[in-house]
mmCIF file of C-alpha atoms in Angstrom:
data_model
loop_
_atom_site.group_PDB
_atom_site.id
_atom_site.type_symbol
_atom_site.label_atom_id
_atom_site.label_comp_id
_atom_site.label_asym_id
_atom_site.label_seq_id
_atom_site.Cartn_x
_atom_site.Cartn_y
_atom_site.Cartn_z
ATOM 1 C CA UNK K 1091 -26.264 -2.614 -1.945
ATOM 2 C CA UNK K 1092 -26.798 -6.282 -1.146
ATOM 3 C CA UNK K 1093 -26.079 -9.770 -2.401
ATOM 4 C CA UNK K 1094 -24.811 -10.363 -5.910
ATOM 5 C CA UNK K 1095 -24.547 -6.680 -6.774
ATOM 6 C CA UNK K 1096 -22.339 -6.001 -3.759
ATOM 7 C CA UNK K 1097 -20.131 -9.026 -4.425
ATOM 8 C CA UNK K 1098 -19.789 -8.017 -8.067
ATOM 9 C CA UNK K 1099 -18.767 -4.505 -7.087
ATOM 10 C CA UNK K 1100 -16.166 -5.785 -4.599
ATOM 11 C CA UNK K 1101 -14.745 -8.147 -7.221
ATOM 12 C CA UNK K 1102 -14.607 -5.433 -9.899
ATOM 13 C CA UNK K 1103 -13.058 -2.854 -7.574
ATOM 14 C CA UNK K 1104 -10.571 -5.434 -6.288
ATOM 15 C CA UNK K 1105 -9.492 -6.322 -9.820
ATOM 16 C CA UNK K 1106 -9.134 -2.645 -10.658
ATOM 17 C CA UNK K 1107 -7.056 -1.855 -7.596
ATOM 18 C CA UNK K 1108 -4.833 -4.914 -8.059
ATOM 19 C CA UNK K 1109 -4.136 -3.639 -11.581
ATOM 20 C CA UNK K 1110 -3.530 -0.087 -10.339
ATOM 21 C CA UNK K 1111 -1.202 -1.196 -7.538
ATOM 22 C CA UNK K 1112 0.708 -3.351 -10.044
ATOM 23 C CA UNK K 1113 0.887 -0.454 -12.529
ATOM 24 C CA UNK K 1114 2.036 1.797 -9.692
ATOM 25 C CA UNK K 1115 4.968 -0.527 -9.102
ATOM 26 C CA UNK K 1116 6.304 0.371 -12.556
ATOM 27 C CA UNK K 1117 6.067 4.109 -11.947
ATOM 28 C CA UNK K 1118 9.045 4.717 -9.721
ATOM 29 C CA UNK K 1119 11.949 6.883 -8.746
ATOM 30 C CA UNK K 1120 14.959 4.710 -7.881
ATOM 31 C CA UNK K 1121 16.203 5.039 -4.318
ATOM 32 C CA UNK K 1122 18.389 2.677 -2.331
ATOM 33 C CA UNK K 1123 17.480 0.383 -0.675
ATOM 34 C CA UNK K 1124 13.760 0.869 -1.478
ATOM 35 C CA UNK K 1125 12.353 2.475 -4.653
ATOM 36 C CA UNK K 1126 9.730 5.235 -4.443
ATOM 37 C CA UNK K 1127 6.669 3.982 -6.342
ATOM 38 C CA UNK K 1128 2.989 4.840 -6.726
ATOM 39 C CA UNK K 1129 1.918 1.562 -5.139
ATOM 40 C CA UNK K 1130 1.268 3.215 -1.791
ATOM 41 C CA UNK K 1131 -0.898 5.885 -3.424
ATOM 42 C CA UNK K 1132 -3.149 3.199 -4.894
ATOM 43 C CA UNK K 1133 -3.212 1.214 -1.637
ATOM 44 C CA UNK K 1134 -4.369 4.338 0.227
ATOM 45 C CA UNK K 1135 -6.881 5.177 -2.490
ATOM 46 C CA UNK K 1136 -8.274 1.640 -2.349
ATOM 47 C CA UNK K 1137 -8.974 2.166 1.348
ATOM 48 C CA UNK K 1138 -10.753 5.424 0.617
ATOM 49 C CA UNK K 1139 -12.882 3.871 -2.119
ATOM 50 C CA UNK K 1140 -13.485 0.322 -0.880
ATOM 51 C CA UNK K 1141 -13.470 0.993 2.864
ATOM 52 C CA UNK K 1142 -12.699 -2.154 4.884
ATOM 53 C CA UNK K 1143 -12.945 -4.260 1.726
ATOM 54 C CA UNK K 1144 -9.665 -2.708 0.531
ATOM 55 C CA UNK K 1145 -7.899 -5.484 2.380
ATOM 56 C CA UNK K 1146 -9.053 -7.830 -0.432
ATOM 57 C CA UNK K 1147 -7.036 -6.314 -3.313
ATOM 58 C CA UNK K 1148 -4.037 -5.689 -1.036
ATOM 59 C CA UNK K 1149 -4.012 -9.333 0.063
ATOM 60 C CA UNK K 1150 -4.591 -10.671 -3.442
ATOM 61 C CA UNK K 1151 -1.841 -8.420 -4.808
ATOM 62 C CA UNK K 1152 0.606 -9.918 -2.318
ATOM 63 C CA UNK K 1153 -0.552 -13.485 -2.992
ATOM 64 C CA UNK K 1154 -0.473 -13.134 -6.784
ATOM 65 C CA UNK K 1155 3.033 -11.706 -6.644
ATOM 66 C CA UNK K 1156 4.182 -14.381 -4.197
ATOM 67 C CA UNK K 1157 2.820 -17.070 -6.516
ATOM 68 C CA UNK K 1158 4.893 -15.752 -9.404
ATOM 69 C CA UNK K 1159 2.805 -13.176 -11.244
ATOM 70 C CA UNK K 1160 5.316 -10.413 -12.084
ATOM 71 C CA UNK K 1161 3.454 -7.537 -10.435
ATOM 72 C CA UNK K 1162 5.961 -6.313 -7.876
ATOM 73 C CA UNK K 1163 8.424 -3.475 -8.578
ATOM 74 C CA UNK K 1164 9.806 -3.678 -12.134
ATOM 75 C CA UNK K 1165 8.019 -6.942 -12.859
ATOM 76 C CA UNK K 1166 9.582 -8.973 -10.089
ATOM 77 C CA UNK K 1167 7.693 -11.783 -8.398
ATOM 78 C CA UNK K 1168 7.962 -14.662 -5.979
ATOM 79 C CA UNK K 1169 8.591 -15.292 -2.328
ATOM 80 C CA UNK K 1170 12.140 -14.038 -2.761
ATOM 81 C CA UNK K 1171 10.801 -10.508 -3.185
ATOM 82 C CA UNK K 1172 8.758 -10.789 0.002
ATOM 83 C CA UNK K 1173 11.746 -12.194 1.871
ATOM 84 C CA UNK K 1174 14.059 -9.522 0.454
ATOM 85 C CA UNK K 1175 14.605 -6.007 1.815
ATOM 86 C CA UNK K 1176 11.384 -4.561 0.341
ATOM 87 C CA UNK K 1177 9.098 -7.409 1.392
ATOM 88 C CA UNK K 1178 7.936 -5.798 4.605
ATOM 89 C CA UNK K 1179 6.624 -2.766 2.759
ATOM 90 C CA UNK K 1180 4.525 -4.999 0.502
ATOM 91 C CA UNK K 1181 3.186 -6.983 3.480
ATOM 92 C CA UNK K 1182 2.395 -3.648 5.123
ATOM 93 C CA UNK K 1183 0.012 -2.850 2.255
ATOM 94 C CA UNK K 1184 -2.550 -5.202 3.811
ATOM 95 C CA UNK K 1185 -2.591 -3.443 7.173
ATOM 96 C CA UNK K 1186 -2.467 -0.033 5.499
ATOM 97 C CA UNK K 1187 -5.466 -0.826 3.305
ATOM 98 C CA UNK K 1188 -7.415 -1.959 6.352
ATOM 99 C CA UNK K 1189 -6.497 1.110 8.425
ATOM 100 C CA UNK K 1190 -7.336 3.524 5.595
ATOM 101 C CA UNK K 1191 -10.527 1.625 4.833
ATOM 102 C CA UNK K 1192 -11.751 1.677 8.412
ATOM 103 C CA UNK K 1193 -10.998 5.399 8.631
ATOM 104 C CA UNK K 1194 -13.091 6.003 5.521
ATOM 105 C CA UNK K 1195 -16.078 4.318 7.113
ATOM 106 C CA UNK K 1196 -16.295 7.471 9.252
ATOM 107 C CA UNK K 1197 -17.707 10.708 7.912
ATOM 108 C CA UNK K 1198 -15.202 12.867 9.783
ATOM 109 C CA UNK K 1199 -12.617 14.360 7.449
ATOM 110 C CA UNK K 1200 -10.148 14.488 10.343
ATOM 111 C CA UNK K 1201 -10.528 10.749 10.930
ATOM 112 C CA UNK K 1202 -10.045 10.094 7.226
ATOM 113 C CA UNK K 1203 -6.883 12.189 7.010
ATOM 114 C CA UNK K 1204 -5.544 10.610 10.200
ATOM 115 C CA UNK K 1205 -6.355 7.195 8.744
ATOM 116 C CA UNK K 1206 -4.282 7.869 5.635
ATOM 117 C CA UNK K 1207 -1.363 9.068 7.752
ATOM 118 C CA UNK K 1208 -1.658 6.063 10.065
ATOM 119 C CA UNK K 1209 -1.947 3.716 7.080
ATOM 120 C CA UNK K 1210 1.317 5.117 5.736
ATOM 121 C CA UNK K 1211 2.879 4.575 9.165
ATOM 122 C CA UNK K 1212 1.734 0.931 9.060
ATOM 123 C CA UNK K 1213 3.614 0.444 5.791
ATOM 124 C CA UNK K 1214 6.712 1.962 7.393
ATOM 125 C CA UNK K 1215 6.325 -0.172 10.516
ATOM 126 C CA UNK K 1216 6.341 -3.394 8.510
ATOM 127 C CA UNK K 1217 8.820 -2.152 5.913
ATOM 128 C CA UNK K 1218 11.491 -0.690 8.167
ATOM 129 C CA UNK K 1219 11.272 -3.597 10.604
ATOM 130 C CA UNK K 1220 11.713 -6.147 7.826
ATOM 131 C CA UNK K 1221 14.431 -4.072 6.141
ATOM 132 C CA UNK K 1222 16.417 -4.117 9.391
ATOM 133 C CA UNK K 1223 15.836 -7.817 9.971
ATOM 134 C CA UNK K 1224 16.511 -8.972 6.403
ATOM 135 C CA UNK K 1225 19.666 -6.912 5.870
ATOM 136 C CA UNK K 1226 21.188 -6.936 9.340
ATOM 137 C CA UNK K 1227 20.916 -3.151 9.540
ATOM 138 C CA UNK K 1228 20.183 -1.621 12.866
ATOM 139 C CA UNK K 1229 16.642 -0.337 13.271
ATOM 140 C CA UNK K 1230 17.821 3.277 13.264
ATOM 141 C CA UNK K 1231 19.846 2.770 10.066
ATOM 142 C CA UNK K 1232 16.873 1.051 8.431
ATOM 143 C CA UNK K 1233 14.605 3.958 9.392
ATOM 144 C CA UNK K 1234 17.110 6.494 8.075
ATOM 145 C CA UNK K 1235 17.531 4.621 4.786
ATOM 146 C CA UNK K 1236 14.088 3.098 4.374
ATOM 147 C CA UNK K 1237 11.754 5.783 5.710
ATOM 148 C CA UNK K 1238 13.205 9.273 6.089
ATOM 149 C CA UNK K 1239 13.950 9.857 2.382
ATOM 150 C CA UNK K 1240 10.403 8.832 1.501
ATOM 151 C CA UNK K 1241 8.448 10.910 4.016
ATOM 152 C CA UNK K 1242 7.895 13.932 1.739
ATOM 153 C CA UNK K 1243 6.799 11.764 -1.195
ATOM 154 C CA UNK K 1244 4.533 9.653 0.971
ATOM 155 C CA UNK K 1245 2.980 12.750 2.539
ATOM 156 C CA UNK K 1246 2.259 13.973 -0.979
ATOM 157 C CA UNK K 1247 0.767 10.591 -1.952
ATOM 158 C CA UNK K 1248 -1.468 10.546 1.140
ATOM 159 C CA UNK K 1249 -2.680 14.071 0.357
ATOM 160 C CA UNK K 1250 -3.264 13.121 -3.273
ATOM 161 C CA UNK K 1251 -5.227 10.012 -2.243
ATOM 162 C CA UNK K 1252 -7.380 12.175 0.019
ATOM 163 C CA UNK K 1253 -8.081 14.697 -2.742
ATOM 164 C CA UNK K 1254 -8.793 12.063 -5.395
ATOM 165 C CA UNK K 1255 -11.108 10.208 -3.001
ATOM 166 C CA UNK K 1256 -13.033 13.439 -2.359
ATOM 167 C CA UNK K 1257 -13.507 13.859 -6.111
ATOM 168 C CA UNK K 1258 -14.688 10.263 -6.478
ATOM 169 C CA UNK K 1259 -17.193 10.515 -3.628
#
């Protein structure tokens, strides 16, 4: 696929995944200090579908929310969200989309699964680090509060993204 057709596909898929990630922010289970949402599922799925181009919707999602479009969790928006306790997780979506996307450029199922796991770890790396920094929590406390409770759900979301991507292929 070349030229205009390829650009059109990237634009359409990006718009779709921005909408899905935003919709996923409304589907949540409240936890403190970070809610469990379906955003990460759609970020991982974007990597599986769009490959390295998944960084486009992840970046645009962050920028649109930062500029005031109410697409973050529960319709929040603005730089205040990114500077708040959950901001690092949202910033981590960009790296996660890239990691998952690069993994899906390989045909090896093991590489793809590892890519989804690593992509989830990237979200945690950014999220837990920023949670600790923005709240004054110690890194261990931030990991206990901002990662450990979410590991089972995120493992499920990574597995679901893998299975959905296989069906879409």
